[in-house]
Coordinates of C-alpha atoms in Angstrom, one line a residue:
X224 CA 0.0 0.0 0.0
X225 CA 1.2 3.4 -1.0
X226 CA 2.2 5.0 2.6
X227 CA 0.1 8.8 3.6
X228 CA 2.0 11.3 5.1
X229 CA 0.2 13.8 6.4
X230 CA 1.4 17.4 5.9
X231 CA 0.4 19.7 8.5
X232 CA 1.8 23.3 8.0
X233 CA -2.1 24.1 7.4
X234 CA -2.2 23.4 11.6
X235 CA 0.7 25.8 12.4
X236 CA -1.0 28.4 9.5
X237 CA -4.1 28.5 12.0
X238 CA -2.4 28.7 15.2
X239 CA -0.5 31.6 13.9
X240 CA -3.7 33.2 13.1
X241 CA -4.3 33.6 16.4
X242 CA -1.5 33.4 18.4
X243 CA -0.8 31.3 21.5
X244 CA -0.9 27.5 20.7
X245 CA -4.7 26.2 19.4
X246 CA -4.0 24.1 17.8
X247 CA -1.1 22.6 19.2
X248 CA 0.6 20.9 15.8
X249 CA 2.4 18.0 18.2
X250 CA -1.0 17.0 19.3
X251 CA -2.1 16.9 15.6
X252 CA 0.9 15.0 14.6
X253 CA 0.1 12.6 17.3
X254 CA -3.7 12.4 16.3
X255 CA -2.9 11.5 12.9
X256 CA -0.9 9.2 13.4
X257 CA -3.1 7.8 16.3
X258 CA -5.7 7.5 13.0
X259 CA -3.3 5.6 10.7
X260 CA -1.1 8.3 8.9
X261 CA 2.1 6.3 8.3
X262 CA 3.4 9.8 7.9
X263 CA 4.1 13.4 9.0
X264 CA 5.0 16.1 6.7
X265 CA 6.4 19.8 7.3
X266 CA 7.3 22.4 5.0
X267 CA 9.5 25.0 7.6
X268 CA 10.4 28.0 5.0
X269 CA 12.8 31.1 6.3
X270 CA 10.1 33.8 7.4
X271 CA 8.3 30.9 9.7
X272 CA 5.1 32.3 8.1
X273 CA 3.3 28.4 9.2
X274 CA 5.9 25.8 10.6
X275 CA 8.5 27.4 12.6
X276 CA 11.9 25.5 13.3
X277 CA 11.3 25.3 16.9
X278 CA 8.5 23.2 15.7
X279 CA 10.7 20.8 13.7
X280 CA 12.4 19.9 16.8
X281 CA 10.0 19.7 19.3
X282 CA 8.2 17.0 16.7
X283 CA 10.9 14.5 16.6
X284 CA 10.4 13.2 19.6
X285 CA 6.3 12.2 19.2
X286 CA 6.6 11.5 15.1
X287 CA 7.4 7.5 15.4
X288 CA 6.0 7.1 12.0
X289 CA 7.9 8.5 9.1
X290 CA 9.2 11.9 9.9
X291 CA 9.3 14.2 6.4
X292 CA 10.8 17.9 6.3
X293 CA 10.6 19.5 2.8
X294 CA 12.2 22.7 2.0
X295 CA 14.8 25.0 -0.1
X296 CA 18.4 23.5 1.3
X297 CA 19.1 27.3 2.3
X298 CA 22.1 27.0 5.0
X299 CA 19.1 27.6 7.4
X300 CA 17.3 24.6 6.1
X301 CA 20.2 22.0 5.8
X302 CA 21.1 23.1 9.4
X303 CA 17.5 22.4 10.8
X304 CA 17.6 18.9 9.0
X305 CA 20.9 17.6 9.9
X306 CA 20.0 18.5 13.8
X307 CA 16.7 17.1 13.6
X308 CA 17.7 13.7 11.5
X309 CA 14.3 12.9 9.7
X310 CA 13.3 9.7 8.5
X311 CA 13.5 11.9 4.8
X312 CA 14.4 15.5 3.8
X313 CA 12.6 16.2 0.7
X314 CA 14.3 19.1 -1.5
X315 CA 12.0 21.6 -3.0
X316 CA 13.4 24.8 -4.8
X317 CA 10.7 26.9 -3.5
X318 CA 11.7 31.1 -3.1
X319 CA 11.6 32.7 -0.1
X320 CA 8.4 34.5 -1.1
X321 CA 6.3 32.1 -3.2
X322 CA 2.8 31.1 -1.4
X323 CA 3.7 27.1 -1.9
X324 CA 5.9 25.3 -4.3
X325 CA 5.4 25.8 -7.8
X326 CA 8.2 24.3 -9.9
X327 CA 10.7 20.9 -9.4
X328 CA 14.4 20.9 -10.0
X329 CA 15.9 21.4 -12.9
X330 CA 18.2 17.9 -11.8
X331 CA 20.2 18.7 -14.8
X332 CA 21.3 22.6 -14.4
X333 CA 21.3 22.0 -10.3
X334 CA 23.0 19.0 -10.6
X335 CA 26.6 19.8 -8.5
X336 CA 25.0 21.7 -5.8
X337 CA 22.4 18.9 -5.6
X338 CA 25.3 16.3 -5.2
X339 CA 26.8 17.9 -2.6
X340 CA 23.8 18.3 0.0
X341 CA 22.4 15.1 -1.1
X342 CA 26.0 13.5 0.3
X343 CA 25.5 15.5 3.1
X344 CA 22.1 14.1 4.3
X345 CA 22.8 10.3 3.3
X346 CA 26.3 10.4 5.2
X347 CA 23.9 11.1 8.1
X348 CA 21.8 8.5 7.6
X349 CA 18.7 10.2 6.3
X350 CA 17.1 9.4 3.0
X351 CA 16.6 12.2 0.0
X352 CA 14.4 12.4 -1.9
X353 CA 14.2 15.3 -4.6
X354 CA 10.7 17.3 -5.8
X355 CA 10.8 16.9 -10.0
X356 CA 8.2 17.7 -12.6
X357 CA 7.2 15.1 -15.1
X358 CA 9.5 15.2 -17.1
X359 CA 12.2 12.7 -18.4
X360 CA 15.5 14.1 -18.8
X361 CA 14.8 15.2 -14.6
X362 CA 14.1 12.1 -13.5
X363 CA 17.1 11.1 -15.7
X364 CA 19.3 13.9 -13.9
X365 CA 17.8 13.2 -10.8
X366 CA 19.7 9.7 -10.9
X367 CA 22.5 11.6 -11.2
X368 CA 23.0 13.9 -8.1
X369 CA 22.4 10.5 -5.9
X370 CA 18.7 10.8 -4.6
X371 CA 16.9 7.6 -2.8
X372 CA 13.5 9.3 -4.5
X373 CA 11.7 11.0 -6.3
X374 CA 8.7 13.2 -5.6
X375 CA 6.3 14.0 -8.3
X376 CA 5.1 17.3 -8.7
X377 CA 1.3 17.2 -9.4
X378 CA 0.0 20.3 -9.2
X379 CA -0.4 19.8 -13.2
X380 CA -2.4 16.6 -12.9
X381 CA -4.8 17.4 -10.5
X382 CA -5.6 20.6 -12.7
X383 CA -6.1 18.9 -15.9
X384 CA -7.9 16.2 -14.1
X385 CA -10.5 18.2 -12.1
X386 CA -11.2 19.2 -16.1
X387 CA -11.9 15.7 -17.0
X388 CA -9.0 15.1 -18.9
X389 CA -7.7 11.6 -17.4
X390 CA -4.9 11.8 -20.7
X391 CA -2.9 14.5 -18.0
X392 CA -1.3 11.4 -15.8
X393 CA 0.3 10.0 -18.6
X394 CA 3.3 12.0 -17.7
X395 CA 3.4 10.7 -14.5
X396 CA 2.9 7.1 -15.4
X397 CA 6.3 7.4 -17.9
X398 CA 8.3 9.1 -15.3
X399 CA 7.4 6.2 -12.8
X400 CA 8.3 3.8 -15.1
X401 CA 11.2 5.4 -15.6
X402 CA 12.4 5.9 -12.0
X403 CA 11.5 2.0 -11.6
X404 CA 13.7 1.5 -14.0
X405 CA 16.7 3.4 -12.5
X406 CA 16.3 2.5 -9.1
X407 CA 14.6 5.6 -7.8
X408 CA 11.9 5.5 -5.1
X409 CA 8.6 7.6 -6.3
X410 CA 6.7 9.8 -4.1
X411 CA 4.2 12.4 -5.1
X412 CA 2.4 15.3 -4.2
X413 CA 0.5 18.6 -4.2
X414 CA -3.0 19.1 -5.1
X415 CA -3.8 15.3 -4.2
X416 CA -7.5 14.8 -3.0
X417 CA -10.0 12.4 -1.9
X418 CA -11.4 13.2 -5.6
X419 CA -8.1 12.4 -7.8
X420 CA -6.0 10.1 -5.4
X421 CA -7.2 6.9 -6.2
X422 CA -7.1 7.3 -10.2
X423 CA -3.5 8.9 -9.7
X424 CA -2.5 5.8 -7.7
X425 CA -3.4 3.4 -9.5
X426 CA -1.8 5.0 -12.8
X427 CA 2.0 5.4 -11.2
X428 CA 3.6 2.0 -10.3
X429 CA 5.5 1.3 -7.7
X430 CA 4.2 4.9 -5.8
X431 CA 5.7 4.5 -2.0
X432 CA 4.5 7.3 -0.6
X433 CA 1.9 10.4 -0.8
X434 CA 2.5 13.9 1.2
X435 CA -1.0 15.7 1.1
X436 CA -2.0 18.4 3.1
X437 CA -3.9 21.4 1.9
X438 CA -6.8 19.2 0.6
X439 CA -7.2 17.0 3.2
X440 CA -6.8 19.8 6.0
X441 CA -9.7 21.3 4.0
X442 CA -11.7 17.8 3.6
X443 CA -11.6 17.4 7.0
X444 CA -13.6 20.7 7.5
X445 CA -16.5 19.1 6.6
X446 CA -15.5 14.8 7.4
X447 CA -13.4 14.9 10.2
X448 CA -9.9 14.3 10.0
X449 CA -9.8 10.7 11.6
X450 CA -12.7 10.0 9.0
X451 CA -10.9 11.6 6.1
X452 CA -7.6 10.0 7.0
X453 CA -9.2 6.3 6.8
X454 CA -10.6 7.3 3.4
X455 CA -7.3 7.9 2.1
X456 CA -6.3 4.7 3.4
X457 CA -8.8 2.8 1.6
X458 CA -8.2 4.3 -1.7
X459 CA -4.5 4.1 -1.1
X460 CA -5.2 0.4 -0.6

């Protein structure tokens, strides 16, 4: 079964709102994990707009699932990670100002720079795992810098898709193959939903893992999140 990590910046987001701490993002972490997430996911970026980096560390000690921090490998960043020692550091080359992550790696252009932190985190024992679009030639370049995975970007397919066009995973499906192929673990994310999950699941083989947040924070507005977690689970199946 393709593992759910939960991401859970949308938690901190709130909190921030208001201040203080409701709701507490450790006790959500715990909860969904408590309701069968086999994953939590944060996305700490520089200005601490949702998760902060005190809240990377104070999560380690409670996230006995898989533990996932994605972010630009700003000196800031790779700091953070090596101290906190995920189970997986997934590299996104988001800017400082951009509301959520918008592009992948160009694997090819990046490629030394992606070598070098990449060695960085395996020679400490966590896995890597870079964000790509669906695209060959990446996941081809991403082979190249030394990654464990992958992560597809699929801001694109759940677009197309919510249009009707079920032609848009196509992409995706090469790109896995592909990654099969080289050796390359495949994760995914952005813009997956309780609508689109099961279709895009069953179209990328060998899929390990899935890192949603924003549409199942929102989902679980009106279901619950315990409720919304276990029907992820059962299309993940």
């Amino acid at each position: 079964m393709t593992k759910l990590s939960v991401n859970i910046n949308k938690i901190a987001t709130l909190r921030n709102s208001r201040g203080g701490d409701m709701p507490n993002v450790v006790q959500f972490a715990k909860d969904v994990q408590r309701f069968g997430a086999e994953g939590v996911t944060i996305h700490p970026r520089p200005d601490e707009r949702h998760i902060r980096y005190k809240d990377a560390r104070d999560l380690k000690p409670d996230v006995y699932t898989e533990y996932n921090i994605e972010g630009n490998p700003v000196d800031s960043f790779l700091k953070l990670v090596l101290e906190v020692k995920p189970t997986q550091v997934t590299l996104v080359p988001d800017a400082e100002d951009a509301i959520t992550s918008n592009a992948g790696w160009d694997t090819i252009k990046h490629k030394i720079f992606l070598v070098d932190v990449i060695n960085e985190f395996k020679q400490n024992g966590i896995r890597t795992s870079i964000f790509v679009d669906p695209v060959l030639k990446q996941i081809e370049g991403a082979k190249e810098t030394g990654t464990d995975r992958i992560e597809l970007y699929t801001e694109a397919f759940a677009h197309e898709y919510s249009l009707g066009n079920e032609a848009a995973v196509k992409p995706y499906t090469s790109c896995a193959e592909l990654a099969n192929n080289l050796g390359l673990g495949i994760n995914a994310g952005h813009d997956l939903s309780l609508d689109n999950i099961k279709f895009f699941k069953d179209n990328i083989p060998g899929l390990l893992e899935v890192s949603i947040g924003h549409a199942l924070i929102s989902e679980s507005l009106y279901l619950g999140i315990e409720n919304v977690i276990q029907m992820y689970l059962h299309k993940l199946k």
